[in-house]
Coordinates of C-alpha atoms in Angstrom, one line a residue:
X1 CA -7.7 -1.7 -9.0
X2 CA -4.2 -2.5 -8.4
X3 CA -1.7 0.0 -8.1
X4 CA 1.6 -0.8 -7.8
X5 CA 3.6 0.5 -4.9
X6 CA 6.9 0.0 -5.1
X7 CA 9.8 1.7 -3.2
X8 CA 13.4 2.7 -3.6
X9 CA 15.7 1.2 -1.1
X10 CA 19.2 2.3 -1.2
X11 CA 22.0 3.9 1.3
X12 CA 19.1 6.6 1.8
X13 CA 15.6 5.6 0.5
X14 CA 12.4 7.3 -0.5
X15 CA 8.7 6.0 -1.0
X16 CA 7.2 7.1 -4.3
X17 CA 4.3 7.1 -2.8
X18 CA 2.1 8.6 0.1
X19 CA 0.4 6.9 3.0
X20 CA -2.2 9.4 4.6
X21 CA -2.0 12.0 7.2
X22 CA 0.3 11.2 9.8
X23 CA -0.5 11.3 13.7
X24 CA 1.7 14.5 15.4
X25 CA 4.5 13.7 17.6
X26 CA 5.4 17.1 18.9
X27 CA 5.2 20.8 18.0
X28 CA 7.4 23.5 16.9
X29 CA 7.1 26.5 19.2
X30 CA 4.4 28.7 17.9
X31 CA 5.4 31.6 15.5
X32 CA 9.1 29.7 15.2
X33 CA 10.1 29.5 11.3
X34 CA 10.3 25.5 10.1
X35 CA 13.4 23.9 9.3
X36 CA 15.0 24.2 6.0
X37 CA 13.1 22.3 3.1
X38 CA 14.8 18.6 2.5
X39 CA 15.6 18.1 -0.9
X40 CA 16.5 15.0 -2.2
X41 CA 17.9 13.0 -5.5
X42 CA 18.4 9.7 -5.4
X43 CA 19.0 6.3 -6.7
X44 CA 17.9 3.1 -5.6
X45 CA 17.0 -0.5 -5.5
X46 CA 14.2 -3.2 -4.2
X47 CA 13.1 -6.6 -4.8
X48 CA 9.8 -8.2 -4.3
X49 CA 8.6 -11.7 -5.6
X50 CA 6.0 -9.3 -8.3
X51 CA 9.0 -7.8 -9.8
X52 CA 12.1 -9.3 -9.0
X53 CA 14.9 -6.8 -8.3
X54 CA 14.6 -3.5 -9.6
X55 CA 16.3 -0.2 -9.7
X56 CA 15.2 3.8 -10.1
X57 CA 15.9 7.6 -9.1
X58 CA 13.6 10.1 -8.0
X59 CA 13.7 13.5 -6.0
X60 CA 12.3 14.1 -2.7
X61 CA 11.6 17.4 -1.5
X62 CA 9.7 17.5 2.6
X63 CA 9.2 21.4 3.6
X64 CA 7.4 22.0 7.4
X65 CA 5.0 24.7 7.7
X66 CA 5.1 27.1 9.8
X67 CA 3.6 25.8 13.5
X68 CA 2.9 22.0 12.2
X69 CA 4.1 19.3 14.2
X70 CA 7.8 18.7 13.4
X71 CA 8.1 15.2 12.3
X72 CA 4.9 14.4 11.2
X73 CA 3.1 17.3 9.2
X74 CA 4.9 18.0 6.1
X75 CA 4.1 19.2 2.8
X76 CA 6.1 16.8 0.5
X77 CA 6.5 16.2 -3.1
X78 CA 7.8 13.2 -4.5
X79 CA 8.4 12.1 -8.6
X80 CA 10.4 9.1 -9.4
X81 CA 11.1 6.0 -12.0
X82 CA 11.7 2.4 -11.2
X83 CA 12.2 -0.2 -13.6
X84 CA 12.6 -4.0 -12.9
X85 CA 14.3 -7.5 -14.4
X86 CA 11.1 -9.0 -15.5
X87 CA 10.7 -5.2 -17.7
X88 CA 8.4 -3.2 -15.4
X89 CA 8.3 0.4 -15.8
X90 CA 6.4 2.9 -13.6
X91 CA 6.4 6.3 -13.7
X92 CA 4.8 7.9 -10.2
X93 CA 4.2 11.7 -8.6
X94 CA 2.6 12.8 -5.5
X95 CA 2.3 16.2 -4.2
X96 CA 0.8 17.0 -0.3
X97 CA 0.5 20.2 0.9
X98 CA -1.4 21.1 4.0
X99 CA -3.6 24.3 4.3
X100 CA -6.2 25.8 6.5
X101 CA -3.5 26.4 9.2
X102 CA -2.1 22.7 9.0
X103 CA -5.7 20.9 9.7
X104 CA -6.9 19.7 6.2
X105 CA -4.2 18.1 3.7
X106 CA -4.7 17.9 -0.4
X107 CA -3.0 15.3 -2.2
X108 CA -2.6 14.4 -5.7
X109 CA -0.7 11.9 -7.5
X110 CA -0.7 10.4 -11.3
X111 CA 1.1 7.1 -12.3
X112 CA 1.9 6.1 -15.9
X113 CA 3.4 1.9 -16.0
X114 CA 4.5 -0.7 -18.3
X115 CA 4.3 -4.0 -16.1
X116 CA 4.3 -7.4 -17.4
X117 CA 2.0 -9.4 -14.6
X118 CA 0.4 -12.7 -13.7
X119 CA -3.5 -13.8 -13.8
X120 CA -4.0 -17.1 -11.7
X121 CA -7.9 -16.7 -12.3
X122 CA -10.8 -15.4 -9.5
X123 CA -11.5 -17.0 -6.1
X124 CA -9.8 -18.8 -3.2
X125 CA -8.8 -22.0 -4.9
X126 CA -7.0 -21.4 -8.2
X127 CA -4.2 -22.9 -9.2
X128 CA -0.5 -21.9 -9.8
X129 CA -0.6 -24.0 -12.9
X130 CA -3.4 -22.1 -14.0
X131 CA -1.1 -18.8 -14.2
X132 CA -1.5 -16.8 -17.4
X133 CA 1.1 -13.8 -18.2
X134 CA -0.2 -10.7 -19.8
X135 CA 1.2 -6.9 -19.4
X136 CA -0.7 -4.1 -18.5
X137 CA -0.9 -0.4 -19.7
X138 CA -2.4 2.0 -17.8
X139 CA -2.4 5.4 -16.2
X140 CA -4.3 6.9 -13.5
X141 CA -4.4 10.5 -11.3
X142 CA -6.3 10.7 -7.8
X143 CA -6.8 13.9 -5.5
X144 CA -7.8 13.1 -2.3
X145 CA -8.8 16.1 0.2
X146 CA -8.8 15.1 4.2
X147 CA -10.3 17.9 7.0
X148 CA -9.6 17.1 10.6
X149 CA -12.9 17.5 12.6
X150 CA -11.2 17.2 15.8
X151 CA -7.7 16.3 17.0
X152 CA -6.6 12.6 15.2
X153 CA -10.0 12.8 13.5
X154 CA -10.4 13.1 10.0
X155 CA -13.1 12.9 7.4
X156 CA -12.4 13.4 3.1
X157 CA -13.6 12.9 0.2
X158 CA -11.3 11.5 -3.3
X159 CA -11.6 11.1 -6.8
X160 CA -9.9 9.1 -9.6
X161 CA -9.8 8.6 -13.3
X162 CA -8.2 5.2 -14.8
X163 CA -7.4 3.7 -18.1
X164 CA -6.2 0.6 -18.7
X165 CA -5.4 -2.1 -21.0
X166 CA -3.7 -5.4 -21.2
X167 CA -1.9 -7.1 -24.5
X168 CA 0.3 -9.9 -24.9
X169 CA -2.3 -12.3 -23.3
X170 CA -1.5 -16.1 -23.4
X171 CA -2.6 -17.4 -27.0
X172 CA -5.5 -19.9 -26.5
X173 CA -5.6 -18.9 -22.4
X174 CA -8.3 -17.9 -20.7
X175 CA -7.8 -14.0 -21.0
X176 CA -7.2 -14.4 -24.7
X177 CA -9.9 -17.1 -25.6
X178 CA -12.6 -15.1 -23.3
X179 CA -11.6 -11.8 -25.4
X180 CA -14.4 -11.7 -28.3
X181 CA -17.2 -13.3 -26.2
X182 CA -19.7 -10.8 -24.7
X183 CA -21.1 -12.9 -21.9
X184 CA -17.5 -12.8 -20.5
X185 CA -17.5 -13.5 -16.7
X186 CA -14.2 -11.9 -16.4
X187 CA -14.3 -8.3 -17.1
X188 CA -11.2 -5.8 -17.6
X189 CA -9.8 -7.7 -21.3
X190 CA -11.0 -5.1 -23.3
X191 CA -9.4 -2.0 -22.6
X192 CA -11.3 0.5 -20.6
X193 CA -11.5 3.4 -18.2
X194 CA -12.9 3.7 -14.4
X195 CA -13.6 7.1 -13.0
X196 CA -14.9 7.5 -9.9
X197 CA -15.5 9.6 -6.3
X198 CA -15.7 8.3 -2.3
X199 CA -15.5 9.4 1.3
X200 CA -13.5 8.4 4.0
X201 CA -13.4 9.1 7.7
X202 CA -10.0 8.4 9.7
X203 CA -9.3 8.0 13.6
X204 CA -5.8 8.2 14.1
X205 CA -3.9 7.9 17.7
X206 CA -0.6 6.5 16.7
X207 CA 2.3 8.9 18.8
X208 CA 4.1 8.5 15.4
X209 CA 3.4 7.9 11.8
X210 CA 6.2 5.7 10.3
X211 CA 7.9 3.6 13.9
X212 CA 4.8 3.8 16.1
X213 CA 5.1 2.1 19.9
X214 CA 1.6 2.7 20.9
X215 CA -2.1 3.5 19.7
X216 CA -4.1 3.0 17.0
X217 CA -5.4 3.9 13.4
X218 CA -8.9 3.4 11.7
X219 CA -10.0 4.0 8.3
X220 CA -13.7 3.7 6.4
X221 CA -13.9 4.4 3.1
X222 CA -16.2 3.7 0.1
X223 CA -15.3 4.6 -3.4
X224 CA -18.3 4.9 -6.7
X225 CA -17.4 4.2 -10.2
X226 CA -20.1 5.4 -12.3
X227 CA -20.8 5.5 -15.7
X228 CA -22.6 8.6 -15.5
X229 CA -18.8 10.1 -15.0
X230 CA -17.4 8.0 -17.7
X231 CA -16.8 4.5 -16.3
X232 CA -16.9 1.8 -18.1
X233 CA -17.0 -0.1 -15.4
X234 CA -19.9 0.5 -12.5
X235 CA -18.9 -0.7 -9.2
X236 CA -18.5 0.1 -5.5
X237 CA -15.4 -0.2 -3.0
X238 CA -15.9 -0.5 0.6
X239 CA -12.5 -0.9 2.8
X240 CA -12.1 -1.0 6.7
X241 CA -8.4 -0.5 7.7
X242 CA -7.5 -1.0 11.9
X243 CA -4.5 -1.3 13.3
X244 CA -3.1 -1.4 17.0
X245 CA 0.3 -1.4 18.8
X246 CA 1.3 -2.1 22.0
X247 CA 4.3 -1.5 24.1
X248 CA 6.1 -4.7 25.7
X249 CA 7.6 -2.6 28.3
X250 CA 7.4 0.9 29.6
X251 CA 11.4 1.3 29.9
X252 CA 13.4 2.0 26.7
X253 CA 16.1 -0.2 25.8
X254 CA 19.3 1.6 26.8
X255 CA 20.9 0.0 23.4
X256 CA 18.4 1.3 20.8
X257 CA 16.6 4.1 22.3
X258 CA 13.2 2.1 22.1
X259 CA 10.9 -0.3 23.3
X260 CA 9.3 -3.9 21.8
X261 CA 6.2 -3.4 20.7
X262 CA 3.6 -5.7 19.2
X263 CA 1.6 -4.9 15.8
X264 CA -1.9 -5.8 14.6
X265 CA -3.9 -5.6 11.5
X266 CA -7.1 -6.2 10.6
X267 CA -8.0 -5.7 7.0
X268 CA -11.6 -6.1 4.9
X269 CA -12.4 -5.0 1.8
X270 CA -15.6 -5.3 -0.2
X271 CA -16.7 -5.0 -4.2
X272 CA -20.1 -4.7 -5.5
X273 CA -21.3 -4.0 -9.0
X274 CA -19.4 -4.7 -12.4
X275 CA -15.6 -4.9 -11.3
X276 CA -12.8 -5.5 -13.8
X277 CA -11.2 -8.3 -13.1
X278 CA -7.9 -5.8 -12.0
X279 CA -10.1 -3.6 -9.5
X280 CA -10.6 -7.0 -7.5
X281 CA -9.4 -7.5 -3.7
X282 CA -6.4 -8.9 -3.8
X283 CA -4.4 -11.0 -1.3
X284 CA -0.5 -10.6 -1.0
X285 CA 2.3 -8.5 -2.1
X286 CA 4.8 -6.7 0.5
X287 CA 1.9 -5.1 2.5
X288 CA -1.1 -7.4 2.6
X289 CA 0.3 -10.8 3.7
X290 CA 3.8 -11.2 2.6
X291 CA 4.8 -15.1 1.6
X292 CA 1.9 -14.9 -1.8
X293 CA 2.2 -13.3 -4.9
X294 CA 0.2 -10.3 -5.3
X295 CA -2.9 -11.3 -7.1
X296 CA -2.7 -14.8 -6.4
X297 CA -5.7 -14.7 -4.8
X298 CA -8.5 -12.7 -6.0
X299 CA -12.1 -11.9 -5.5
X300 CA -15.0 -9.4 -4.5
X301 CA -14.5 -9.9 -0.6
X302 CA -10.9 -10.2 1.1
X303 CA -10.0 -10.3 4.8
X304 CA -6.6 -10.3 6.3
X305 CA -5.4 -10.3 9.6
X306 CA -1.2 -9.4 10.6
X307 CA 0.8 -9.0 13.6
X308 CA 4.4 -8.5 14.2
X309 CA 7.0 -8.7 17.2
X310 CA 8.8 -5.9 16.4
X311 CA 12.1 -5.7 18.8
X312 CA 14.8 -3.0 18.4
X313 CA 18.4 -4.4 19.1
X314 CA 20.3 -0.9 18.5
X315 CA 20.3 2.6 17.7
X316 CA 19.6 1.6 14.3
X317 CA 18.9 -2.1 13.8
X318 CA 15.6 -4.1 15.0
X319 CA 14.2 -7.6 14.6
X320 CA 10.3 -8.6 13.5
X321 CA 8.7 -11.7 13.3
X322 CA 5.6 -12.4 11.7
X323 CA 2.3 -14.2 11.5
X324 CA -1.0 -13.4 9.4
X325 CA -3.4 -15.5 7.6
X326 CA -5.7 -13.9 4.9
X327 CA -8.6 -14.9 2.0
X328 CA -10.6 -14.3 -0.5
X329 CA -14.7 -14.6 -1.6
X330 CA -17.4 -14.0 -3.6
X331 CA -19.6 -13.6 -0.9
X332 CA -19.0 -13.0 3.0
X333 CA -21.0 -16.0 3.3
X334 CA -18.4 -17.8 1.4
X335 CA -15.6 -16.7 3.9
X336 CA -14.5 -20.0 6.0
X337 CA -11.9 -19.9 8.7
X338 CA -10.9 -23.5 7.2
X339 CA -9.5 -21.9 3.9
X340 CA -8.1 -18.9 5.0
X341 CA -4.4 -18.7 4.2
X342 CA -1.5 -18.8 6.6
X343 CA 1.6 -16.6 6.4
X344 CA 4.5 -16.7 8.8
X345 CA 8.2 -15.0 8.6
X346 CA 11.3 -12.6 10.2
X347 CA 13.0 -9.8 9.0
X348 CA 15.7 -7.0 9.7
X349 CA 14.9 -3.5 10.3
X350 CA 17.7 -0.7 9.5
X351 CA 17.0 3.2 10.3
X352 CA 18.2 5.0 7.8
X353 CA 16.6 8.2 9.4
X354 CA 16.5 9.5 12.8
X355 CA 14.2 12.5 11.9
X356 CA 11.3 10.7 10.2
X357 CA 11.8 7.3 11.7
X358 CA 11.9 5.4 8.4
X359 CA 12.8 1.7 8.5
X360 CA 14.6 -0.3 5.3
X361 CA 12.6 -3.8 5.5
X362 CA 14.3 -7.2 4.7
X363 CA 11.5 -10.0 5.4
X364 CA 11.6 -13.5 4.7
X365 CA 8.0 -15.0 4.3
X366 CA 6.2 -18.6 4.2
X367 CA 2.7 -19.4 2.3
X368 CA 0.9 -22.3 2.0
X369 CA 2.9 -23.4 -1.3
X370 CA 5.7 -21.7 -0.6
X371 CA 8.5 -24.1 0.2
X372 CA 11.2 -21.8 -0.3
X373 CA 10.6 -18.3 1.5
X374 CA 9.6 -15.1 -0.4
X375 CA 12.0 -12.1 -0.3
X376 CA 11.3 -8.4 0.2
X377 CA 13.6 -5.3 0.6
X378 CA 11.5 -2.0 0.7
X379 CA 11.3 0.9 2.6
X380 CA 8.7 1.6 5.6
X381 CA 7.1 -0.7 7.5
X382 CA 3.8 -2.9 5.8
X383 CA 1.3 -1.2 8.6

């Protein structure tokens, strides 16, 4: 399903939500005691082409264990509110706290949001015409538990309960007219609730988790929804996540401290079963291929592929451009390298933090039919 990740972006910024266990970049001497807990209130704002601009507050609290790497392992916990010009309201926790002397990492998070959104229809060749307004209510909570088997090595297991549903469809549209009919190819218009449990196993070399120069980072998972837990819905999730990044040059810059770098992605993601039509890959957004609306393209099957040139030009202030192509099938059969999409673009990079190496984005991004260029400001980097 979708869920909507949106960040606060202001003088200093937070993410409302968590991206996985970090690689280390250095350790503490042993038996010395961690640095003081960070805690954090702030306000905010962002803009993506989903929800226009948008403003919030949350707190931020990041505490070091005893012994962890500095800089990377950190028990965190993170609530917040955001809401947006086009009325968008989420509501979003997370809480990760490492155990078993640092190794294994527990995460939990619920989300609670109001957010009016577009349908354009499934597959890789709808329309923008055919776009059909609806908003969705929903709520959802996931724990996800990750033990590292060997250094950067991880394997986990996660579970999550969803509800969901969607009102003020288009009258006489294709949501609203495909309502009351039970041989409905599109599911998800009723309301109705997913829960379900996966594994995952993670390789991770990257010598840092938010500004990495080199190494790399690959994640398997598979996710069940299963009626026998209380799904309405009975389906399967399969997603492949790699990435790469390569230094330019082995010297630092003696202006910014750092070195060019290039960065790769490689994205697939597979659905089986008896999806709603919201638990469907989906195809753009501000991490996976900026320059399309998120949810423009839709289906069981999605691949993506993103690089950047990501140069630093001071202490603080960087440079990326940008190239990626994606799409969307039924089938992998169905996948043609003549309709994937293409996605080009720049941006600015600001530091806002030395210690955790967290970039404010500005990008400017081409699609297809997009004649005028997309606009995102958000926090951290898309991969």
């Amino acid at each position: 399903m979708r869920l909507k990740s949106l960040v606060l972006v202001a003088g200093v910024t937070f993410s409302l939500t968590a991206r996985g266990a970090p690689a280390p970049t250095g350790s503490a001497p042993p038996g010395s005691a961690p640095p003081d807990p960070e805690i954090l209130v702030l306000p905010g704002v962002f803009s993506t082409p989903e929800t226009g601009f948008g403003g919030g507050a949350g707190l931020f609290i990041l505490d070091h264990p005893i012994d962890s790497d500095q800089g990377s392992k950190a028990n965190a916990l993170r609530i917040g509110a955001i809401y947006t010009e086009k009325k968008q309201f989420i509501l979003r926790g997370s809480l990760e706290r490492y155990v078993n002397d640092n190794r294994d990492l527990i995460t939990l998070s619920v989300m609670a949001q109001r957010y009016p959104d577009s349908f354009f229809g499934v597959g890789n060749n709808t329309r923008v015409r055919d776009e059909e307004k609806y908003t969705s209510y929903a709520w959802e909570t996931n724990a996800r538990y990750l033990h590292e088997v060997n250094p950067r090595v991880y394997i986990g297991a996660q579970a999550a309960i969803y509800h969901e549903r969607i009102d003020h469809l288009k009258p006489g549209g294709f949501l609203d007219r495909r309502a009351d009919q039970n041989d409905n190819p599109v599911r998800g218009i009723d309301p109705f609730a997913l829960s379900g449990a996966g594994i995952l196993l993670r390789r991770d070399t990257r010598d840092d988790y938010q500004d990495p120069v080199r190494g790399s980072f690959v994640e398997a998972s598979t996710t069940t929804r299963l009626r026998a837990l209380g799904s309405d819905h009975q389906y399967n999730t399969t997603a492949i996540d790699t990435r790469w990044f390569v230094p330019l040059s082995s010297a630092k810059s003696p202006a910014s401290g750092n070195v060019p770098r290039l960065a790769f992605q490689a994205l697939a993601i597979s659905t089986n079963g008896d999806p709603p039509f919201q638990a469907l890959a989906m195809m753009g957004g501000r991490d996976v291929l900026r320059g399309y609306f998120l949810g423009r393209y839709r289906d069981r099957d999605l691949a993506v592929f993103q690089s950047e040139l990501r140069i630093p030009v001071s202490q603080r202030w960087g440079a990326v451009a940008y190239a990626g192509a994606g799409n969307v099938s039924r089938h992998w059969s169905g996948m043609k390298a003549s309709e994937f999409k293409p996605a080009t673009g720049a941006g600015v990079r600001y530091r806002f933090s030395d210690v955790q190496k967290v970039n404010i984005r500005l990008d400017f991004t081409w699609g297809r039919e997009t004649p005028n260029p997309s606009f995102y400001l958000s926090l951290a980097e898309a991969f």
